[in-house]
mmCIF file of C-alpha atoms in Angstrom:
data_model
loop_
_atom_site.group_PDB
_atom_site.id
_atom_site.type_symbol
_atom_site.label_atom_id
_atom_site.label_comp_id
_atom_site.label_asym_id
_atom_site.label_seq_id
_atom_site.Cartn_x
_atom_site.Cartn_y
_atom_site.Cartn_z
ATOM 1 C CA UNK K 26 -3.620 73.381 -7.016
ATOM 2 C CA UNK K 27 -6.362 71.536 -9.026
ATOM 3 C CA UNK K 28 -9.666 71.168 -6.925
ATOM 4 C CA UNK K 29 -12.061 68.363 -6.623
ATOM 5 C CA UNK K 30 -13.272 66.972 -10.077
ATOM 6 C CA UNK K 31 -16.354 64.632 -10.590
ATOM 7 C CA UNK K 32 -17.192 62.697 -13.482
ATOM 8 C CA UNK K 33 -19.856 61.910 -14.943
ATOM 9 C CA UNK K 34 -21.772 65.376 -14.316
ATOM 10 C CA UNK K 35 -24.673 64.150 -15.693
ATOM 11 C CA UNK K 36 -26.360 60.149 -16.089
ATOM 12 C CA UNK K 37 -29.547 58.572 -16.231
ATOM 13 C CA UNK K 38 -30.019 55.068 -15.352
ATOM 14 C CA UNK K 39 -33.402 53.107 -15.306
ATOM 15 C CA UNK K 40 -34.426 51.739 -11.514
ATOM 16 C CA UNK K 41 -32.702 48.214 -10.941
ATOM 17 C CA UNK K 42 -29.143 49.293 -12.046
ATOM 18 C CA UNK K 43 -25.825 49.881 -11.272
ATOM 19 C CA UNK K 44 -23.638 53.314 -11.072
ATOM 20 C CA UNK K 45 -20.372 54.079 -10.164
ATOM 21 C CA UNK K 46 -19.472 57.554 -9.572
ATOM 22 C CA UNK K 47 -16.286 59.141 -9.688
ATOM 23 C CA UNK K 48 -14.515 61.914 -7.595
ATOM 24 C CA UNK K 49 -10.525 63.232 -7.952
ATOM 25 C CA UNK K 50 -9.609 64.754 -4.918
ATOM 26 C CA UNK K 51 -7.919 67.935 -4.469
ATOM 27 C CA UNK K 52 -3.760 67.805 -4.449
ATOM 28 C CA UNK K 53 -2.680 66.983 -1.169
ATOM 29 C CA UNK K 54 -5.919 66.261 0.190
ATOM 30 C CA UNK K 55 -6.550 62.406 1.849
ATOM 31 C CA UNK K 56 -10.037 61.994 2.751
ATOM 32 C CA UNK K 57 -12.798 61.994 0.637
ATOM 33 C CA UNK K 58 -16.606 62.068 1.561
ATOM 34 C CA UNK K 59 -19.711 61.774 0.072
ATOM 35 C CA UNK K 60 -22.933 63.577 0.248
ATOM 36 C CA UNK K 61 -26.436 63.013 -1.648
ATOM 37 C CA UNK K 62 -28.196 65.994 -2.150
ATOM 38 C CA UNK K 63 -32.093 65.609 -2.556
ATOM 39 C CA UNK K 64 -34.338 68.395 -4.479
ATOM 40 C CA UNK K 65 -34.537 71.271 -1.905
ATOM 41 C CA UNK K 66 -32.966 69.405 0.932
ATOM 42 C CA UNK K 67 -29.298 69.818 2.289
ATOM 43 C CA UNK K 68 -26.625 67.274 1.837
ATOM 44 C CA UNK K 69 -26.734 64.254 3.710
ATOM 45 C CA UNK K 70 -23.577 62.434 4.461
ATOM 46 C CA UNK K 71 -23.104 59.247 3.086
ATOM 47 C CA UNK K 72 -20.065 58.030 4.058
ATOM 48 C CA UNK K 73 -16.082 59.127 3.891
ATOM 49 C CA UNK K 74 -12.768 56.999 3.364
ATOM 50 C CA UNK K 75 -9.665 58.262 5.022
ATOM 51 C CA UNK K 76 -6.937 56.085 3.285
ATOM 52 C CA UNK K 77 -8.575 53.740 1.311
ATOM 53 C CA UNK K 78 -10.762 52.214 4.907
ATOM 54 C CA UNK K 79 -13.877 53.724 5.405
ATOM 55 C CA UNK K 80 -14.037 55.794 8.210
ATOM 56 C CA UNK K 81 -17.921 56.571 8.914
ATOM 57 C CA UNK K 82 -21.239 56.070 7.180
ATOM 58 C CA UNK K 83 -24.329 57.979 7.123
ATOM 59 C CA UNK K 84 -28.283 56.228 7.487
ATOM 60 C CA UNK K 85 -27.595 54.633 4.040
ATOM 61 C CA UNK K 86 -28.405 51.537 3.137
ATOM 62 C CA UNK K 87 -25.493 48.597 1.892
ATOM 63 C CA UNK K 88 -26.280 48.813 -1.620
ATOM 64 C CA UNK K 89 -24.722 52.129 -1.150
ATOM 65 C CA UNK K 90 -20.928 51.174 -1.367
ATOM 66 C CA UNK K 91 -17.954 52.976 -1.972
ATOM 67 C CA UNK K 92 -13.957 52.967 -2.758
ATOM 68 C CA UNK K 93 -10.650 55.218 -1.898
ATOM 69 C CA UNK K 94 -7.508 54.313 -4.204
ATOM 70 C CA UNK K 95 -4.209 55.015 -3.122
ATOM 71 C CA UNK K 96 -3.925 58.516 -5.096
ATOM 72 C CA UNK K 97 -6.941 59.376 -2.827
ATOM 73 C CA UNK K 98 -9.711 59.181 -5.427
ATOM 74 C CA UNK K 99 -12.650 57.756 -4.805
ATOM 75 C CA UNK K 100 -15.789 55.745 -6.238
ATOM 76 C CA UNK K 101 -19.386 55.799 -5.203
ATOM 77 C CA UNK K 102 -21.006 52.654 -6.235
ATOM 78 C CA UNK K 103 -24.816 52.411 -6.521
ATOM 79 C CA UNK K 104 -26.925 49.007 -6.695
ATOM 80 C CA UNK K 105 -30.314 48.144 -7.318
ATOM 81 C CA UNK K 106 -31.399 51.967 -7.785
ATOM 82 C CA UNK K 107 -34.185 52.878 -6.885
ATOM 83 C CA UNK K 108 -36.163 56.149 -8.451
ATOM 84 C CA UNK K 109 -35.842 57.787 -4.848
ATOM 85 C CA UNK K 110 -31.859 57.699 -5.081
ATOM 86 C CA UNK K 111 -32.575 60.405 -8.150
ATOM 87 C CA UNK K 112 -30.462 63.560 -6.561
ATOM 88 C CA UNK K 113 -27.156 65.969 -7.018
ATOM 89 C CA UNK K 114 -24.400 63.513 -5.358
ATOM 90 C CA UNK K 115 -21.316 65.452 -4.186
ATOM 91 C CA UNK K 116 -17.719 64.237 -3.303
ATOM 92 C CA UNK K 117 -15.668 66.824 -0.757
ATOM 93 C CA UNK K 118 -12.189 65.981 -0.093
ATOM 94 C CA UNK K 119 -10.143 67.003 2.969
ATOM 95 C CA UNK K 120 -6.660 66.722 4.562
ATOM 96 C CA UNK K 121 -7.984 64.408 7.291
ATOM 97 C CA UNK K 122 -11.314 63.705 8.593
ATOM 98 C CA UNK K 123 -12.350 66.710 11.023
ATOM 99 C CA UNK K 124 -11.218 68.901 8.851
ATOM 100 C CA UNK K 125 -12.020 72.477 10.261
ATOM 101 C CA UNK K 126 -13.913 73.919 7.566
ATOM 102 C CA UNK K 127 -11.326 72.315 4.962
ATOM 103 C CA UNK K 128 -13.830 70.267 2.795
ATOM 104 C CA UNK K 129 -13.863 71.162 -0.568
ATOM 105 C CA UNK K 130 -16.524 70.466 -2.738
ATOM 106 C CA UNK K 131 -16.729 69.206 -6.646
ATOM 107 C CA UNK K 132 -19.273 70.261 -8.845
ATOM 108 C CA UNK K 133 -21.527 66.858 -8.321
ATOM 109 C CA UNK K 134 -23.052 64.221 -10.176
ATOM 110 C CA UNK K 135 -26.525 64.522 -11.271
ATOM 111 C CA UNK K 136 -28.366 61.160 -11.404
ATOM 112 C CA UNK K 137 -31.618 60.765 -12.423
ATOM 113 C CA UNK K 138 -33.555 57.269 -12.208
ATOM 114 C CA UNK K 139 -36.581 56.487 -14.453
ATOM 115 C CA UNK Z 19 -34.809 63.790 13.105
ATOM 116 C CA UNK Z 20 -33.376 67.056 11.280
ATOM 117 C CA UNK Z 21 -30.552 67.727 13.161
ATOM 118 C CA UNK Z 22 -30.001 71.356 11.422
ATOM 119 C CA UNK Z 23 -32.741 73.267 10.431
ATOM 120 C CA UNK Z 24 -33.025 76.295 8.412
ATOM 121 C CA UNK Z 25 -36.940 77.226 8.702
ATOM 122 C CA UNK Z 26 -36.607 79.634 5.908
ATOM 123 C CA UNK Z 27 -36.355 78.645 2.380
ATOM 124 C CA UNK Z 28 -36.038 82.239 0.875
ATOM 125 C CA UNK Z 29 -34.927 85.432 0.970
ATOM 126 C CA UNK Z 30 -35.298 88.044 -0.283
ATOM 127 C CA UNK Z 31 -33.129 91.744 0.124
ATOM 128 C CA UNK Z 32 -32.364 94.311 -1.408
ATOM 129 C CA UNK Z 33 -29.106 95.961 -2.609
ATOM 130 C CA UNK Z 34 -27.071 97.421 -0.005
ATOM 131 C CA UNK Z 35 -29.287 96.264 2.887
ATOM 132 C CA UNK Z 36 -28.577 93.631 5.105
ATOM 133 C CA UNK Z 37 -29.260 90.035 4.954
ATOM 134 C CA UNK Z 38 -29.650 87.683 7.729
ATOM 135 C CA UNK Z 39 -30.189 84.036 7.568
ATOM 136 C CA UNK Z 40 -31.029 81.960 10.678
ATOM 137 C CA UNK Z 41 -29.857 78.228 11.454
ATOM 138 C CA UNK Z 42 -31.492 76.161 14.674
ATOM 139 C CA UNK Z 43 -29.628 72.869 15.967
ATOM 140 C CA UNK Z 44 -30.445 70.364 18.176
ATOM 141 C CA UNK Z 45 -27.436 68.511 19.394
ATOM 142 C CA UNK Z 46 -25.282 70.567 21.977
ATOM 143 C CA UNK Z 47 -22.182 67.946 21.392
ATOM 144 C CA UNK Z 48 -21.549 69.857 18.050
ATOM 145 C CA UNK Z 49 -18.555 72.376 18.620
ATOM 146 C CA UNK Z 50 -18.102 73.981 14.931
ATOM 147 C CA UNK Z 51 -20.501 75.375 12.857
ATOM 148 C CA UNK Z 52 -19.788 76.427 8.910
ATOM 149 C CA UNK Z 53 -21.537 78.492 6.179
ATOM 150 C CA UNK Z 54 -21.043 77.219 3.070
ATOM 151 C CA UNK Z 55 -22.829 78.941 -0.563
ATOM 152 C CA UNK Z 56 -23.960 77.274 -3.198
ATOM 153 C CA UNK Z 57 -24.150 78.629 -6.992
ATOM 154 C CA UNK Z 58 -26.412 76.552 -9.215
ATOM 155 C CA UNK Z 59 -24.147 73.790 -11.326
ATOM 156 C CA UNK Z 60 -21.317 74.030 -8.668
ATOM 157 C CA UNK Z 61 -20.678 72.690 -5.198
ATOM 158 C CA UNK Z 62 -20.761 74.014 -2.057
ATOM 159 C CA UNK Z 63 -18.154 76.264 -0.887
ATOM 160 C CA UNK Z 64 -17.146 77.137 2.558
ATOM 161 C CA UNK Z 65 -17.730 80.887 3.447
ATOM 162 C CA UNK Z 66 -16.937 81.661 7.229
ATOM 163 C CA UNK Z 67 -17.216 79.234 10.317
ATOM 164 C CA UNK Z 68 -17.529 80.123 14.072
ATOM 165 C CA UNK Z 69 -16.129 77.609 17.230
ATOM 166 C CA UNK Z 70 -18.069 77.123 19.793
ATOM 167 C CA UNK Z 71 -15.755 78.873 22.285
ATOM 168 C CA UNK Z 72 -16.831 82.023 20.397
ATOM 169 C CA UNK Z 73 -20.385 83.906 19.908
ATOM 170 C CA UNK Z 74 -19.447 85.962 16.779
ATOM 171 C CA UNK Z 75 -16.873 85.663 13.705
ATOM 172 C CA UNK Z 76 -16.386 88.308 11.337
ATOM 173 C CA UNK Z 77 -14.636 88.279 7.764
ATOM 174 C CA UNK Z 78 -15.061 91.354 5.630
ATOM 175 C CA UNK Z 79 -19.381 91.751 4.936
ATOM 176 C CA UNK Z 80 -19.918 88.263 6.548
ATOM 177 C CA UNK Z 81 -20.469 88.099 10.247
ATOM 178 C CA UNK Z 82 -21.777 84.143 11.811
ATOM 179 C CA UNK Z 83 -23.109 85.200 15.373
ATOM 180 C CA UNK Z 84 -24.378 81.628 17.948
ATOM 181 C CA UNK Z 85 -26.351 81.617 20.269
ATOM 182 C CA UNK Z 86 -25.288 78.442 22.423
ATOM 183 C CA UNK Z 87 -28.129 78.709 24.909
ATOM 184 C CA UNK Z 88 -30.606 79.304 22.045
ATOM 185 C CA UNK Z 89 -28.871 76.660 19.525
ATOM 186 C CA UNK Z 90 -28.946 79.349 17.120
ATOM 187 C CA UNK Z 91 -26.854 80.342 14.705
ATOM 188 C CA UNK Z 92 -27.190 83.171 12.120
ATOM 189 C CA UNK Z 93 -25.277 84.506 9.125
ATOM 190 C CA UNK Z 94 -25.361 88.180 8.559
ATOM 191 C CA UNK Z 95 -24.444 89.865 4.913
ATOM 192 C CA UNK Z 96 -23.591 93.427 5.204
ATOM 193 C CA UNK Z 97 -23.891 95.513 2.609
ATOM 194 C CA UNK Z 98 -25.988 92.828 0.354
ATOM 195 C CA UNK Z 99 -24.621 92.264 -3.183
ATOM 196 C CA UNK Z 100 -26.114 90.682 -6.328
ATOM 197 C CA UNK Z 101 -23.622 88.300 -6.462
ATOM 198 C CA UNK Z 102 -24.698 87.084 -2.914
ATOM 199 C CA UNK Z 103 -27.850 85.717 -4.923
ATOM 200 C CA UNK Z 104 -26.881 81.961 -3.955
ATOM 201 C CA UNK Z 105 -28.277 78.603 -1.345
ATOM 202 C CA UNK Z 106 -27.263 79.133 2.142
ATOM 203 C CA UNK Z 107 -26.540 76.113 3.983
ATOM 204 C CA UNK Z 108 -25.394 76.512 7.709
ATOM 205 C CA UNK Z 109 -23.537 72.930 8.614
ATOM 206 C CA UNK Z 110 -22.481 71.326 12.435
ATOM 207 C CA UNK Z 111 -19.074 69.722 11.938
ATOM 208 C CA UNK Z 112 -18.236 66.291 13.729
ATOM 209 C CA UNK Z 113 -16.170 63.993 11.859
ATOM 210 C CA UNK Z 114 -19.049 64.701 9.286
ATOM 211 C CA UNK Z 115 -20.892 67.837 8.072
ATOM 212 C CA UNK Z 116 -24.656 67.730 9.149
ATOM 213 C CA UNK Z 117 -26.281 70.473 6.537
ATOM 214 C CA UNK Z 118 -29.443 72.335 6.749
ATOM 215 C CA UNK Z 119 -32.024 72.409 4.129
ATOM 216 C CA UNK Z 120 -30.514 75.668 2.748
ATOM 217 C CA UNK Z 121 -31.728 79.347 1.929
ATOM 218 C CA UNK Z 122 -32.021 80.319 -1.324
ATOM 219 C CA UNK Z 123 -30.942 84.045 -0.967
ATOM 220 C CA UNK Z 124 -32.335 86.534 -4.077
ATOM 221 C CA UNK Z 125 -30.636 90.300 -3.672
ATOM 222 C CA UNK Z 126 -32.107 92.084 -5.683
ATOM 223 C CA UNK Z 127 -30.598 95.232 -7.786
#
């Protein structure tokens, strides 16, 4: 059973760009969310897509967009960055979207903006 | 509006004794509540979760006790290990996990 896999684990993009980010969800799994995770804060939801619609969005802004393909895998999509969107973002996929303590986590992306 | 907070950002215990880490909530509509741990360079994992029907889960040295009329929820670590050295984040569960700002447990040899 292969877990949740991220990619890149590391970027750094100057403010004004794009970014995708990528997630691979665990086998079997069907919903994937995504979290931003400021320095020495919690994560904060961002939003999640239970096949390929999404189903709930966190206090994020539109330029925060994001993708589910029909294997389940996801993309985060970032425009116009802005230096405050610098943080650890982390994919979780589930089998469905209340998911009683069945989110697992990938490793993140770190993204820093200059 | 912090939904979840964790008014502690560190901890510190040593080996053997017992560590407790504390987790206040606003919203009574929330009716699961998590633990997850986080190791630096990895994501968050889930540890032990209680339902609101209950006040205290138990799984080997980890104990989650609530407090529904207080809004409180606590994590207990019994005996304390090294490898316990990791962030704390308690977490409501609706659809969506709301986190706390996390406790960066240090347990000390």
């Amino acid at each position: 059973e292969t877990g949740v896999t991220q990619s890149p684990t590391h970027l750094i993009k100057t403010r004004g760009q794009q970014v995708t980010l990528r997630c691979s969800s665990q086998s079997g799994h069907n919903t994937v969310s995504w979290y931003q995770q400021a320095l020495g804060q919690g994560p904060q939801f961002i939003f999640q897509y239970y096949r390929e619609e999404e189903n709930g969005r966190g206090n994020f802004p539109p330029r925060f967009s994001g993708l589910q393909f029909p294997n389940y895998s996801s993309e985060l999509n970032v425009n116009a960055l802005e230096l405050d969107d610098s943080a650890l973002y982390l994919c979780a996929s589930s089998l469905g979207s209340d998911s009683r303590g069945g989110y697992t986590f990938g490793s993140g992306t770190r993204l820093t903006v200059v | 509006d912090q939904q979840v907070k964790q008014n502690s950002p560190s901890l510190s215990v040593q080996e053997g004794r017992i560590s407790i880490l504390n987790c206040d909530y606003t919203n009574s509509m929330f009716d699961y509540f998590l633990w997850y741990k986080k190791y630096p360079a990895e994501g968050p994992t889930f540890l032990i979760s209680i339902s609101s029907i209950k006040d205290k889960n138990e799984d080997g040295r980890f104990t989650v006790f609530l407090n529904k009329s207080a809004k409180h929820l606590s994590l207990h670590i019994v005996p304390s290990q090294p490898g316990d050295s990791a962030v704390y984040f308690c977490a409501l569960q609706g659809g969506k996990l709301i986190f706390g700002q996390g406790t960066e447990l240090s347990v000390k040899p």
